Amino acid sequence: MAAELVVMGLGHVGLPLSRAAVSAGLATAGYDVSETVVKGLSNGRSHVGGVCDAEVAAMLDVGFRATDDPAVLEGAQTVVICVPTGLTEGGLPDLSAVEAAAEAVAAWLHPGMLVVLESTSYPGTTEDVVRPLLERGSGLRAGEDFHLAFSPQRIDPGNTTWNIHNTPKIVSGCTALCAKHAVAFYSRFVDQLVVARGTREAEMAKLLENTYRYVNIALVDEVALFCHQTGIDIWDVLHCAASKPFGFAPFSPGPGIGGHCIPVDPRYLATRAESQGFAFRTLAAAQDVLSRMPDHVVNRALTLLTEAHGRPEGARVLLLGVTYKPDVADIRETPARRIAAGLLAAGADVRYHDPYVAEFTVGGRTLPRAENLQDAMAHADVAVLLQDHACYAGQALGQARCALLDTRGKAVGSRVTLL
Ligand SMILES: NC(=O)c1ccc[n+]([C@@H]2O[C@H](COP(=O)([O-])OP(=O)(O)OC[C@H]3O[C@@H](n4cnc5c(N)ncnc54)[C@H](O)[C@@H]3O)[C@@H](O)[C@H]2O)c1
């Protein structure tokens, strides 16, 4: 029987979306080009944090199936594309997965079908990249024969308050009718929909949201660098500024940004703007500051290692938390990798502790993993708190015998050095 919904790309976005659709009673199938992903899900194993094995098993029980066979698209009422939009080696937008997904849909497109792009991309992707591929491959016309929409995903992995159901969702269509069909689809499992004027506005809104974080993180990072140079306590500055009940949104400095959204999405905006003769100056300035933060942490750690051990070579450093975000098992683009590489290059003996990461490789080397936090801290010359996992909160890290470089402003104690 044809699926009501086919989700293309069963990753951090597609799998939670499938779960939400299944829970709303939609007959849902998932299509993914990765055999590993398909096999795992078919055997009831989740590879995405925030979706547990029991939930995958429950989805399978009510008819969800994952497949790498594009024939699953045959007769589907709605197709949602959630494939990756990363960067090429040269740092440019890589739309190859979106293009491949659109070509696969085109082969099975039928009149009345709703196709939604959820992958983040630059303004014009739905109209100028996806639409021609669908129309050329099918001979059908968007807005006349089938409906084409863009609806960016706002999922925040690890967020226990805001989920797919209660986070307002932006919806847009190539025509008003396309948008209407997309609204009808999403309103089955999303509480509040915000209809954009067109797909370009919705695409731009998503990039603005993530660029807003990017630029503001860069701002507090630069303020932190200045405060360090001038002997001002950045964490007290932030504490004071955040007491303003209006006109100030707090952001925290840190060792650098990571993940597949915040470091990547502004590149989509900047390169698209450049190709249209527009120079985004704030983005360039933010990128410059953000790219300096891992090296700043390395330099601060090397100073402490030299104080503790006489020289960095052979000194023992323990990295606490190597994921890019607190309490998620995601190390994509994590700044911890660059920091570890810098410390290794200086000859330090680098270990890590992270309850979420079983293996952490840096430049082809697997770092030794500390199982017991107290033992590892007793053994280290310097510990560097990189990620604010909840498990570190009650640990009195500042009381350990080793020096602690705290990049998150959490620890107190005479041996603690703040970012
Ligand atoms: N991860 C997030 O928190 C988040 C939040 C909002 C938006 N987004 C955006 O959503 C999109 C997907 O991100 P993600 O984090 O889920 O990626 P992901 O890497 O976790 O998952 C993508 C999945 O798509 C599959 N895939 C690749 N090419 C395919 C194809 N041609 N057909 C079918 N499947 C294919 C991959 O095998 C993978 O399983 C990206 O554009 C991303 O920027 C992500």
CSV table of C-alpha atoms and ligand atoms in Angstrom, one decimal:
chain,number,residue,atom,x,y,z
A,1,MET,CA,0.0,0.0,0.0
A,2,ALA,CA,1.3,3.5,-0.9
A,3,ALA,CA,2.6,5.6,2.0
A,4,GLU,CA,0.8,8.8,3.0
A,5,LEU,CA,4.2,10.2,3.8
A,6,VAL,CA,7.7,9.4,2.7
A,7,VAL,CA,10.5,11.1,4.6
A,8,MET,CA,13.7,11.3,2.6
A,9,GLY,CA,16.8,11.2,4.8
A,10,LEU,CA,16.3,9.6,8.2
A,11,GLY,CA,18.9,11.5,10.2
A,12,HIS,CA,18.6,14.1,13.0
A,13,VAL,CA,15.7,15.8,11.3
A,14,GLY,CA,14.0,13.1,9.3
A,15,LEU,CA,13.8,10.5,12.1
A,16,PRO,CA,12.1,12.8,14.7
A,17,LEU,CA,9.8,14.0,11.9
A,18,SER,CA,8.9,10.4,11.0
A,19,ARG,CA,8.2,9.7,14.7
A,20,ALA,CA,5.9,12.8,14.9
A,21,ALA,CA,4.0,11.8,11.8
A,22,VAL,CA,3.6,8.2,12.9
A,23,SER,CA,2.3,9.4,16.3
A,24,ALA,CA,-0.2,11.5,14.4
A,25,GLY,CA,-1.5,8.4,12.6
A,26,LEU,CA,0.1,9.0,9.2
A,27,ALA,CA,1.1,5.9,7.3
A,28,THR,CA,4.8,6.8,7.0
A,29,ALA,CA,7.8,5.3,5.3
A,30,GLY,CA,11.4,6.5,5.3
A,31,TYR,CA,13.8,6.5,2.4
A,32,ASP,CA,17.6,6.7,3.0
A,33,VAL,CA,20.5,6.1,0.8
A,34,SER,CA,22.5,4.7,3.7
A,35,GLU,CA,22.2,0.9,4.0
A,36,THR,CA,23.5,1.2,7.6
A,37,VAL,CA,20.8,3.6,8.6
A,38,VAL,CA,18.1,1.5,6.9
A,39,LYS,CA,19.3,-1.8,8.4
A,40,GLY,CA,19.6,-0.3,11.9
A,41,LEU,CA,16.1,1.3,11.9
A,42,SER,CA,14.6,-1.9,10.4
A,43,ASN,CA,16.1,-3.8,13.3
A,44,GLY,CA,14.7,-1.3,15.8
A,45,ARG,CA,17.9,0.6,16.5
A,46,SER,CA,18.0,4.3,16.6
A,47,HIS,CA,21.2,6.2,15.5
A,48,VAL,CA,19.8,9.6,16.4
A,49,GLY,CA,20.0,11.1,19.9
A,50,GLY,CA,16.6,11.9,21.3
A,51,VAL,CA,14.9,9.0,19.5
A,52,CYS,CA,15.3,5.8,21.5
A,53,ASP,CA,15.3,2.2,20.3
A,54,ALA,CA,11.9,1.5,21.9
A,55,GLU,CA,10.4,4.4,20.0
A,56,VAL,CA,11.7,3.0,16.7
A,57,ALA,CA,10.3,-0.4,17.6
A,58,ALA,CA,7.0,1.2,18.4
A,59,MET,CA,7.0,3.0,15.0
A,60,LEU,CA,7.8,-0.3,13.2
A,61,ASP,CA,4.9,-2.0,15.1
A,62,VAL,CA,2.4,0.4,13.6
A,63,GLY,CA,3.7,0.0,10.1
A,64,PHE,CA,6.7,2.4,9.7
A,65,ARG,CA,9.3,1.0,7.4
A,66,ALA,CA,12.7,2.3,6.4
A,67,THR,CA,14.1,1.4,2.9
A,68,ASP,CA,16.8,2.4,0.4
A,69,ASP,CA,14.4,1.5,-2.4
A,70,PRO,CA,13.1,4.7,-4.1
A,71,ALA,CA,10.1,2.7,-5.3
A,72,VAL,CA,8.7,3.5,-1.9
A,73,LEU,CA,7.9,6.9,-3.4
A,74,GLU,CA,5.3,5.4,-5.7
A,75,GLY,CA,1.8,6.8,-4.9
A,76,ALA,CA,3.0,8.7,-1.8
A,77,GLN,CA,0.7,11.7,-1.0
A,78,THR,CA,3.5,13.7,0.6
A,79,VAL,CA,7.3,13.6,0.4
A,80,VAL,CA,9.5,15.6,2.8
A,81,ILE,CA,13.1,16.0,1.9
A,82,CYS,CA,15.4,16.1,5.0
A,83,VAL,CA,18.8,15.3,3.4
A,84,PRO,CA,22.1,17.0,4.4
A,85,THR,CA,23.2,20.3,3.1
A,86,GLY,CA,26.8,20.5,4.1
A,87,LEU,CA,29.8,22.3,2.5
A,88,THR,CA,32.2,21.1,-0.2
A,89,GLU,CA,35.9,20.8,0.7
A,90,GLY,CA,36.3,24.4,-0.6
A,91,GLY,CA,33.7,25.6,1.9
A,92,LEU,CA,30.9,26.1,-0.6
A,93,PRO,CA,27.2,25.0,-0.3
A,94,ASP,CA,26.9,21.3,-1.3
A,95,LEU,CA,23.5,20.7,-2.6
A,96,SER,CA,24.3,17.3,-4.1
A,97,ALA,CA,22.1,15.4,-1.7
A,98,VAL,CA,19.1,17.7,-2.3
A,99,GLU,CA,19.6,17.4,-6.0
A,100,ALA,CA,19.8,13.6,-5.8
A,101,ALA,CA,16.7,13.5,-3.6
A,102,ALA,CA,14.8,15.8,-6.0
A,103,GLU,CA,15.8,13.6,-9.0
A,104,ALA,CA,14.6,10.5,-7.1
A,105,VAL,CA,11.2,12.1,-6.4
A,106,ALA,CA,10.9,13.3,-10.0
A,107,ALA,CA,10.9,9.7,-11.2
A,108,TRP,CA,7.8,9.0,-9.0
A,109,LEU,CA,6.1,12.3,-9.1
A,110,HIS,CA,2.3,12.1,-9.7
A,111,PRO,CA,-0.4,14.8,-10.0
A,112,GLY,CA,-1.6,16.0,-6.6
A,113,MET,CA,1.6,15.1,-4.8
A,114,LEU,CA,3.0,17.5,-2.1
A,115,VAL,CA,6.8,17.8,-2.1
A,116,VAL,CA,8.3,19.7,0.8
A,117,LEU,CA,12.0,20.6,1.2
A,118,GLU,CA,13.0,20.9,4.9
A,119,SER,CA,16.8,20.9,4.4
A,120,THR,CA,18.4,24.3,5.2
A,121,SER,CA,19.6,26.2,2.2
A,122,TYR,CA,20.0,29.6,0.6
A,123,PRO,CA,17.1,31.6,-0.7
A,124,GLY,CA,16.1,30.3,-4.1
A,125,THR,CA,16.9,26.6,-3.6
A,126,THR,CA,13.3,25.5,-3.7
A,127,GLU,CA,12.4,27.5,-6.8
A,128,ASP,CA,15.7,27.5,-8.7
A,129,VAL,CA,17.2,24.1,-7.8
A,130,VAL,CA,14.5,21.7,-6.7
A,131,ARG,CA,11.6,22.9,-8.9
A,132,PRO,CA,13.4,22.5,-12.3
A,133,LEU,CA,14.7,19.0,-11.3
A,134,LEU,CA,11.2,17.9,-10.3
A,135,GLU,CA,9.5,19.4,-13.4
A,136,ARG,CA,12.2,18.2,-15.9
A,137,GLY,CA,12.2,14.7,-14.5
A,138,SER,CA,8.4,14.3,-14.4
A,139,GLY,CA,7.0,16.5,-17.1
A,140,LEU,CA,4.6,17.9,-14.5
A,141,ARG,CA,4.3,21.6,-13.3
A,142,ALA,CA,4.7,22.8,-9.8
A,143,GLY,CA,1.7,24.8,-8.6
A,144,GLU,CA,-0.4,23.3,-11.4
A,145,ASP,CA,0.1,19.5,-11.3
A,146,PHE,CA,1.8,19.0,-8.0
A,147,HIS,CA,2.5,21.1,-4.9
A,148,LEU,CA,5.9,22.3,-3.9
A,149,ALA,CA,6.7,23.8,-0.5
A,150,PHE,CA,9.6,24.8,1.7
A,151,SER,CA,9.3,24.4,5.5
A,152,PRO,CA,12.5,24.8,7.5
A,153,GLN,CA,13.2,22.5,10.4
A,154,ARG,CA,13.7,24.0,13.8
A,155,ILE,CA,14.5,20.9,15.8
A,156,ASP,CA,16.9,21.5,18.7
A,157,PRO,CA,18.5,18.2,19.7
A,158,GLY,CA,18.5,17.7,23.4
A,159,ASN,CA,15.9,20.4,24.1
A,160,THR,CA,13.3,18.8,26.4
A,161,THR,CA,10.9,21.8,26.2
A,162,TRP,CA,10.6,22.6,22.6
A,163,ASN,CA,9.8,19.8,20.1
A,164,ILE,CA,8.3,19.3,16.7
A,165,HIS,CA,4.8,19.6,18.0
A,166,ASN,CA,5.0,22.8,20.1
A,167,THR,CA,7.6,24.8,18.1
A,168,PRO,CA,5.9,27.1,15.6
A,169,LYS,CA,6.8,26.0,12.1
A,170,ILE,CA,7.4,28.3,9.1
A,171,VAL,CA,5.6,27.0,6.0
A,172,SER,CA,5.8,28.4,2.4
A,173,GLY,CA,4.8,27.3,-1.1
A,174,CYS,CA,5.6,28.1,-4.7
A,175,THR,CA,2.0,29.2,-4.9
A,176,ALA,CA,-0.7,30.0,-2.4
A,177,LEU,CA,-2.3,26.7,-3.1
A,178,CYS,CA,1.0,24.9,-2.5
A,179,ALA,CA,1.3,26.6,0.8
A,180,LYS,CA,-2.2,25.7,1.7
A,181,HIS,CA,-1.5,22.0,1.1
A,182,ALA,CA,1.7,22.2,3.2
A,183,VAL,CA,-0.3,23.8,6.0
A,184,ALA,CA,-2.9,21.1,5.8
A,185,PHE,CA,-0.1,18.5,6.1
A,186,TYR,CA,1.9,20.0,9.0
A,187,SER,CA,-1.2,21.0,11.0
A,188,ARG,CA,-1.7,17.2,11.6
A,189,PHE,CA,1.2,17.3,14.1
A,190,VAL,CA,2.4,20.8,14.6
A,191,ASP,CA,0.4,23.2,16.9
A,192,GLN,CA,1.3,26.5,15.2
A,193,LEU,CA,2.2,27.3,11.6
A,194,VAL,CA,3.5,30.6,10.3
A,195,VAL,CA,2.9,31.1,6.6
A,196,ALA,CA,5.7,33.0,4.8
A,197,ARG,CA,5.0,35.1,1.8
A,198,GLY,CA,7.0,32.8,-0.4
A,199,THR,CA,9.7,30.1,-0.3
A,200,ARG,CA,12.6,32.7,-0.5
A,201,GLU,CA,11.3,34.4,2.6
A,202,ALA,CA,11.0,31.1,4.5
A,203,GLU,CA,14.5,30.0,3.3
A,204,MET,CA,15.9,33.4,4.4
A,205,ALA,CA,14.1,33.3,7.8
A,206,LYS,CA,15.9,30.0,8.6
A,207,LEU,CA,19.3,31.4,7.7
A,208,LEU,CA,18.6,34.5,9.7
A,209,GLU,CA,17.8,32.4,12.8
A,210,ASN,CA,21.0,30.6,12.7
A,211,THR,CA,23.1,33.6,11.5
A,212,TYR,CA,21.7,35.5,14.5
A,213,ARG,CA,23.2,32.9,16.8
A,214,TYR,CA,26.4,32.8,14.9
A,215,VAL,CA,27.0,36.6,15.0
A,216,ASN,CA,25.9,36.9,18.7
A,217,ILE,CA,28.2,34.1,19.8
A,218,ALA,CA,31.0,35.8,17.9
A,219,LEU,CA,30.2,39.0,19.7
A,220,VAL,CA,30.4,37.5,23.2
A,221,ASP,CA,33.5,35.6,22.2
A,222,GLU,CA,35.2,38.8,21.1
A,223,VAL,CA,34.1,40.5,24.3
A,224,ALA,CA,35.6,37.5,26.2
A,225,LEU,CA,38.9,37.9,24.4
A,226,PHE,CA,39.0,41.6,25.2
A,227,CYS,CA,38.1,41.0,28.8
A,228,HIS,CA,40.8,38.4,29.1
A,229,GLN,CA,43.4,40.9,27.8
A,230,THR,CA,42.3,43.6,30.1
A,231,GLY,CA,41.6,41.6,33.3
A,232,ILE,CA,37.8,42.0,33.3
A,233,ASP,CA,35.7,39.1,34.5
A,234,ILE,CA,33.6,38.2,31.4
A,235,TRP,CA,31.3,35.9,33.3
A,236,ASP,CA,30.4,38.7,35.8
A,237,VAL,CA,29.9,41.1,32.8
A,238,LEU,CA,27.4,38.6,31.3
A,239,HIS,CA,25.7,38.0,34.6
A,240,CYS,CA,25.2,41.8,35.0
A,241,ALA,CA,24.1,42.4,31.4
A,242,ALA,CA,21.7,39.5,31.4
A,243,SER,CA,19.7,41.1,34.3
A,244,LYS,CA,18.3,43.6,31.8
A,245,PRO,CA,14.7,42.4,31.2
A,246,PHE,CA,14.4,43.9,27.7
A,247,GLY,CA,16.6,44.6,24.7
A,248,PHE,CA,19.3,42.1,25.6
A,249,ALA,CA,19.4,38.4,24.7
A,250,PRO,CA,22.2,36.5,26.5
A,251,PHE,CA,24.7,34.4,24.7
A,252,SER,CA,27.7,32.6,26.2
A,253,PRO,CA,31.3,32.6,25.0
A,254,GLY,CA,33.0,29.3,24.5
A,255,PRO,CA,35.8,27.3,22.9
A,256,GLY,CA,34.2,27.5,19.4
A,257,ILE,CA,31.1,26.5,17.5
A,258,GLY,CA,30.2,23.1,16.1
A,259,GLY,CA,27.5,21.0,14.6
A,260,HIS,CA,26.0,20.9,11.2
A,261,CYS,CA,24.0,24.1,11.4
A,262,ILE,CA,25.6,27.1,13.1
A,263,PRO,CA,29.0,26.9,11.4
A,264,VAL,CA,27.5,25.9,8.1
A,265,ASP,CA,24.3,27.9,7.5
A,266,PRO,CA,25.9,31.3,7.5
A,267,ARG,CA,28.3,30.0,4.8
A,268,TYR,CA,25.2,29.4,2.6
A,269,LEU,CA,24.1,32.9,3.2
A,270,ALA,CA,27.5,34.5,2.6
A,271,THR,CA,28.3,32.6,-0.6
A,272,ARG,CA,24.9,33.1,-2.1
A,273,ALA,CA,25.1,36.8,-1.3
A,274,GLU,CA,28.6,37.0,-2.8
A,275,SER,CA,27.4,35.4,-6.0
A,276,GLN,CA,24.9,38.1,-6.2
A,277,GLY,CA,27.4,40.9,-5.6
A,278,PHE,CA,26.5,41.5,-1.9
A,279,ALA,CA,29.2,41.4,0.8
A,280,PHE,CA,27.9,40.3,4.2
A,281,ARG,CA,30.4,42.2,6.4
A,282,THR,CA,29.0,41.0,9.8
A,283,LEU,CA,29.3,37.4,8.7
A,284,ALA,CA,33.0,37.8,7.6
A,285,ALA,CA,33.8,39.5,11.0
A,286,ALA,CA,32.0,36.8,13.0
A,287,GLN,CA,33.7,34.1,11.1
A,288,ASP,CA,37.1,35.7,11.8
A,289,VAL,CA,36.4,35.8,15.6
A,290,LEU,CA,34.8,32.3,15.8
A,291,SER,CA,37.7,30.7,14.0
A,292,ARG,CA,40.1,32.1,16.6
A,293,MET,CA,38.5,30.6,19.6
A,294,PRO,CA,39.9,27.0,19.5
A,295,ASP,CA,43.4,28.4,19.1
A,296,HIS,CA,42.8,30.8,22.0
A,297,VAL,CA,41.8,27.8,24.2
A,298,VAL,CA,44.9,25.8,23.1
A,299,ASN,CA,47.2,28.8,23.9
A,300,ARG,CA,45.6,29.2,27.4
A,301,ALA,CA,45.9,25.5,28.0
A,302,LEU,CA,49.5,25.4,26.9
A,303,THR,CA,50.3,28.2,29.4
A,304,LEU,CA,48.8,26.2,32.2
A,305,LEU,CA,50.5,23.0,31.1
A,306,THR,CA,53.9,24.8,31.1
A,307,GLU,CA,53.2,26.2,34.6
A,308,ALA,CA,52.3,22.7,35.8
A,309,HIS,CA,54.8,20.6,34.0
A,310,GLY,CA,57.6,22.9,33.0
A,311,ARG,CA,56.8,22.4,29.3
A,312,PRO,CA,53.8,21.1,27.2
A,313,GLU,CA,55.7,18.1,25.9
A,314,GLY,CA,54.6,15.1,27.9
A,315,ALA,CA,52.2,17.1,30.1
A,316,ARG,CA,48.9,15.4,30.8
A,317,VAL,CA,45.8,17.2,29.7
A,318,LEU,CA,42.2,16.0,30.1
A,319,LEU,CA,39.5,17.4,27.9
A,320,LEU,CA,36.1,17.3,29.6
A,321,GLY,CA,33.2,17.1,27.1
A,322,VAL,CA,34.1,16.8,23.4
A,323,THR,CA,30.6,17.1,21.8
A,324,TYR,CA,29.6,20.4,20.2
A,325,LYS,CA,26.6,20.8,22.4
A,326,PRO,CA,25.8,19.9,26.0
A,327,ASP,CA,24.1,16.5,26.7
A,328,VAL,CA,23.9,15.3,23.1
A,329,ALA,CA,26.1,12.6,21.6
A,330,ASP,CA,27.0,14.7,18.5
A,331,ILE,CA,30.7,15.5,17.6
A,332,ARG,CA,30.1,16.9,14.1
A,333,GLU,CA,32.4,19.9,13.6
A,334,THR,CA,33.1,20.0,17.3
A,335,PRO,CA,35.8,22.5,18.3
A,336,ALA,CA,37.2,19.9,20.7
A,337,ARG,CA,38.8,18.2,17.7
A,338,ARG,CA,40.8,21.3,16.7
A,339,ILE,CA,41.7,22.0,20.3
A,340,ALA,CA,42.9,18.4,20.8
A,341,ALA,CA,44.9,18.6,17.6
A,342,GLY,CA,46.6,21.8,18.8
A,343,LEU,CA,47.5,20.2,22.1
A,344,LEU,CA,48.8,17.0,20.5
A,345,ALA,CA,50.9,19.1,18.0
A,346,ALA,CA,52.5,20.7,21.1
A,347,GLY,CA,53.5,17.3,22.4
A,348,ALA,CA,50.9,17.1,25.2
A,349,ASP,CA,49.5,13.7,26.3
A,350,VAL,CA,45.8,14.3,25.6
A,351,ARG,CA,42.9,12.3,27.0
A,352,TYR,CA,39.2,13.0,27.1
A,353,HIS,CA,36.2,12.3,29.3
A,354,ASP,CA,32.7,12.3,27.8
A,355,PRO,CA,29.9,10.1,28.9
A,356,TYR,CA,28.3,10.6,25.4
A,357,VAL,CA,31.3,9.7,23.2
A,358,ALA,CA,32.7,6.2,23.2
A,359,GLU,CA,35.5,7.0,20.7
A,360,PHE,CA,37.1,10.2,19.7
A,361,THR,CA,39.6,10.4,16.9
A,362,VAL,CA,41.8,13.3,16.0
A,363,GLY,CA,43.9,13.3,12.8
A,364,GLY,CA,43.6,9.5,12.6
A,365,ARG,CA,44.6,9.1,16.3
A,366,THR,CA,42.1,7.7,18.8
A,367,LEU,CA,42.4,9.6,22.0
A,368,PRO,CA,42.5,7.6,25.3
A,369,ARG,CA,39.1,7.8,27.0
A,370,ALA,CA,38.9,8.3,30.7
A,371,GLU,CA,36.1,6.3,32.3
A,372,ASN,CA,36.3,7.6,35.9
A,373,LEU,CA,36.3,11.4,36.1
A,374,GLN,CA,37.9,11.7,39.6
A,375,ASP,CA,40.7,9.3,38.7
A,376,ALA,CA,41.3,11.0,35.4
A,377,MET,CA,41.5,14.5,37.1
A,378,ALA,CA,43.8,13.2,39.8
A,379,HIS,CA,46.1,11.9,37.0
A,380,ALA,CA,46.0,15.1,34.8
A,381,ASP,CA,48.2,18.2,35.0
A,382,VAL,CA,45.5,20.3,33.5
A,383,ALA,CA,41.8,19.7,32.8
A,384,VAL,CA,39.9,21.8,30.2
A,385,LEU,CA,36.1,22.0,30.6
A,386,LEU,CA,35.0,22.2,27.0
A,387,GLN,CA,31.4,21.2,27.2
A,388,ASP,CA,28.8,22.0,29.8
A,389,HIS,CA,27.3,18.4,30.2
A,390,ALA,CA,24.9,18.1,33.2
A,391,CYS,CA,27.1,15.4,34.7
A,392,TYR,CA,29.8,18.0,35.4
A,393,ALA,CA,27.5,20.2,37.4
A,394,GLY,CA,27.7,18.5,40.8
A,395,GLN,CA,31.3,17.4,40.5
A,396,ALA,CA,33.2,20.2,42.3
A,397,LEU,CA,35.7,20.3,39.4
A,398,GLY,CA,37.4,23.3,40.8
A,399,GLN,CA,38.5,21.2,43.9
A,400,ALA,CA,40.6,18.8,41.9
A,401,ARG,CA,44.4,18.8,42.4
A,402,CYS,CA,45.0,19.6,38.7
A,403,ALA,CA,44.6,23.1,37.2
A,404,LEU,CA,41.2,23.6,35.4
A,405,LEU,CA,40.7,25.8,32.4
A,406,ASP,CA,37.0,26.4,32.4
A,407,THR,CA,35.7,27.6,29.0
A,408,ARG,CA,32.1,27.6,30.2
A,409,GLY,CA,32.2,29.8,33.3
A,410,LYS,CA,30.9,27.0,35.6
A,411,ALA,CA,33.6,26.0,38.0
A,412,VAL,CA,34.9,27.7,41.2
A,413,GLY,CA,38.1,27.1,43.1
A,414,SER,CA,41.6,28.4,43.5
A,415,ARG,CA,43.0,26.3,40.6
A,416,VAL,CA,40.3,27.4,38.2
A,417,THR,CA,41.2,29.7,35.3
A,418,LEU,CA,38.2,31.1,33.4
A,419,LEU,CA,38.1,31.6,29.6
B,1,LIG,N1,20.5,18.4,12.9
B,1,LIG,C1,19.8,19.5,13.2
B,1,LIG,O1,19.7,19.9,14.4
B,1,LIG,C2,19.1,20.3,12.2
B,1,LIG,C3,18.2,21.3,12.6
B,1,LIG,C4,17.5,22.1,11.6
B,1,LIG,C5,17.8,21.8,10.3
B,1,LIG,N2,18.7,20.9,9.9
B,1,LIG,C6,18.9,20.7,8.5
B,1,LIG,O2,18.2,19.5,8.1
B,1,LIG,C7,18.9,18.8,7.0
B,1,LIG,C8,19.2,17.4,7.5
B,1,LIG,O3,20.1,17.5,8.6
B,1,LIG,P1,20.3,16.2,9.5
B,1,LIG,O4,21.0,16.8,10.7
B,1,LIG,O5,19.1,15.4,9.7
B,1,LIG,O6,21.4,15.4,8.6
B,1,LIG,P2,21.8,13.9,9.0
B,1,LIG,O7,23.2,13.8,8.4
B,1,LIG,O8,21.6,13.6,10.4
B,1,LIG,O9,20.8,12.9,8.2
B,1,LIG,C9,20.7,13.0,6.8
B,1,LIG,C10,20.3,11.7,6.3
B,1,LIG,O10,20.0,11.8,4.9
B,1,LIG,C11,20.5,10.6,4.2
B,1,LIG,N3,20.7,11.0,2.8
B,1,LIG,C12,21.8,11.6,2.2
B,1,LIG,N4,21.5,11.8,0.9
B,1,LIG,C13,20.3,11.2,0.6
B,1,LIG,C14,19.5,11.1,-0.5
B,1,LIG,N5,19.9,11.6,-1.7
B,1,LIG,N6,18.3,10.5,-0.4
B,1,LIG,C15,17.9,10.0,0.8
B,1,LIG,N7,18.6,10.1,1.9
B,1,LIG,C16,19.8,10.7,1.9
B,1,LIG,C17,21.8,10.3,4.9
B,1,LIG,O11,22.2,9.0,4.7
B,1,LIG,C18,21.4,10.6,6.4
B,1,LIG,O12,20.9,9.5,7.0
B,1,LIG,C19,20.1,19.7,6.7
B,1,LIG,O13,19.8,20.6,5.7
B,1,LIG,C20,20.3,20.4,8.0
B,1,LIG,O14,21.0,21.7,7.8
B,1,LIG,C21,19.3,20.1,10.8
